[in-house]
Amino acid sequence: MMKRSYLLIVGLSCLILNSCFEDQDDNLISASEINDFVWKGMNAFYLYKDNINDLANDRFETNEEYTDYLNSFANPEALFETLVYLPDDVDEFSVLFPNYFELEQILQGTSLSNGMEFGLFRYPDGSDNVFGLVRYILPNTSAEEKGVARGMIFTEVDGQQLSLSNFQGLLFGSNTTYTISLANYLNMGTEDSGDDMLEPTGTSFELTKTAYTENPILIDDVIERNGINIGYLMYNGFRSS
């Protein structure tokens, strides 16, 4: 599970909006109510609104033009994606939640987790393959129980090589249990990373996600150096009140 900060577009499954595009206009729009909610939420709160032409206050001259625009998208997700500013470079964190209750749980620190916190990296050979590097393990989780540790590298999930096209489904899909296969990173004794390789170790771990409420303070310690006490705190999350 990778940490993210979110632009919160919430309550899509439970809010029904019959609002007018023009404040003083009594004619209701005849478009997807959720698409209407997404656009108006982004128009009101989005940090990068000024960079998105379709979010401009004067973008639509009439209700009909606005309605046609909303109806041109097959679903709210498709609309939302067009309103996010440079998602691969600038805004990597905005996300649309279809389930309000799932979002509430996340904000309260509860989510499905197997306890393995990791980062993903592309293979050094320039291919679309990726590998995972374990950054740390959450206490009292499946990963801790199985012996997964910081610094371990994995290249496969359920026997499938991780790649740019499948890692989302394999690691963040609906499956609550999956098996990771470990590998060693070999630098081949050279300074050129282009010839680095990943070699399977034959070791695997089956990990299971369960509902987990994370303590936002993962580590608190006092480190003594040359007679000086240094406080160390690893703060891992923010909670909504």
Short mmCIF file of N, CA and C in Angstrom, two decimals, residues 2 8 21 24 41 57 69 74 89 96 100 130 133 135 146 157 162 164 173 187 203 206-207 213 215 221 230 233 238:
data_model
loop_
_atom_site.label_atom_id
_atom_site.label_comp_id
_atom_site.label_asym_id
_atom_site.label_seq_id
_atom_site.Cartn_x
_atom_site.Cartn_y
_atom_site.Cartn_z
N MET A 2 0.71 2.07 -0.95
CA MET A 2 1.52 3.28 -1.02
C MET A 2 0.75 4.45 -0.45
N LEU A 8 -10.34 15.35 -2.01
CA LEU A 8 -11.48 14.57 -1.58
C LEU A 8 -12.75 14.99 -2.32
N PHE A 21 -27.11 25.13 -13.21
CA PHE A 21 -25.78 25.62 -13.56
C PHE A 21 -25.70 27.12 -13.31
N GLN A 24 -29.37 31.75 -10.81
CA GLN A 24 -30.70 32.34 -10.85
C GLN A 24 -31.62 31.65 -11.86
N GLY A 41 -17.69 20.22 -7.82
CA GLY A 41 -16.73 20.07 -6.75
C GLY A 41 -15.34 20.49 -7.18
N ASN A 57 -14.89 29.38 -14.77
CA ASN A 57 -16.25 29.82 -14.41
C ASN A 57 -17.06 30.22 -15.63
N TYR A 69 -21.89 18.86 -22.41
CA TYR A 69 -20.53 18.54 -21.97
C TYR A 69 -20.55 17.38 -20.98
N ALA A 74 -18.80 8.93 -20.45
CA ALA A 74 -19.51 7.69 -20.18
C ALA A 74 -19.76 7.47 -18.69
N ASP A 89 2.80 14.07 -13.51
CA ASP A 89 3.92 14.95 -13.20
C ASP A 89 3.64 15.90 -12.04
N LEU A 96 -10.68 9.80 -7.14
CA LEU A 96 -12.14 9.83 -7.02
C LEU A 96 -12.58 8.59 -6.25
N TYR A 100 -18.32 6.29 -0.19
CA TYR A 100 -18.11 7.25 0.89
C TYR A 100 -17.65 6.58 2.18
N VAL A 130 8.39 -4.04 -13.66
CA VAL A 130 8.68 -3.30 -12.43
C VAL A 130 8.93 -4.29 -11.30
N LEU A 133 10.12 -2.84 -3.75
CA LEU A 133 11.10 -2.79 -2.68
C LEU A 133 10.36 -2.51 -1.38
N ARG A 135 9.68 -1.19 2.08
CA ARG A 135 10.21 -0.05 2.84
C ARG A 135 10.10 -0.27 4.35
N LYS A 146 4.51 -13.36 8.56
CA LYS A 146 5.18 -14.22 7.60
C LYS A 146 6.69 -13.97 7.53
N VAL A 157 3.81 -11.38 -8.56
CA VAL A 157 2.65 -11.53 -7.69
C VAL A 157 1.79 -12.64 -8.28
N LEU A 162 5.48 -8.50 -12.46
CA LEU A 162 4.91 -7.16 -12.34
C LEU A 162 5.33 -6.29 -13.52
N LEU A 164 4.16 -2.35 -15.82
CA LEU A 164 3.42 -1.10 -15.77
C LEU A 164 1.94 -1.30 -16.04
N GLY A 173 -5.85 -4.53 -6.42
CA GLY A 173 -7.16 -4.97 -6.88
C GLY A 173 -8.02 -5.49 -5.74
N ASN A 187 24.10 -5.94 -9.23
CA ASN A 187 24.67 -4.82 -10.00
C ASN A 187 25.80 -5.25 -10.93
N THR A 203 12.09 -17.89 -3.08
CA THR A 203 11.33 -17.69 -1.85
C THR A 203 10.07 -16.90 -2.14
N GLU A 206 2.90 -15.74 1.08
CA GLU A 206 1.48 -15.48 0.84
C GLU A 206 0.99 -14.48 1.89
N LEU A 207 0.47 -13.35 1.42
CA LEU A 207 0.05 -12.28 2.31
C LEU A 207 -1.45 -12.05 2.19
N THR A 213 -6.37 -0.85 11.42
CA THR A 213 -6.34 0.54 11.85
C THR A 213 -4.92 0.87 12.24
N ASN A 215 -1.71 2.84 13.55
CA ASN A 215 -1.26 3.87 14.48
C ASN A 215 -0.46 4.89 13.69
N ASP A 221 11.37 6.86 19.44
CA ASP A 221 12.58 6.36 20.08
C ASP A 221 13.45 7.55 20.50
N ILE A 230 18.64 12.33 21.29
CA ILE A 230 17.95 12.82 20.09
C ILE A 230 16.62 12.10 19.98
N LEU A 233 11.01 10.37 15.77
CA LEU A 233 9.58 10.09 15.62
C LEU A 233 9.27 9.87 14.14
N PHE A 238 -2.17 11.30 8.87
CA PHE A 238 -2.97 12.36 9.45
C PHE A 238 -4.41 11.89 9.52
#
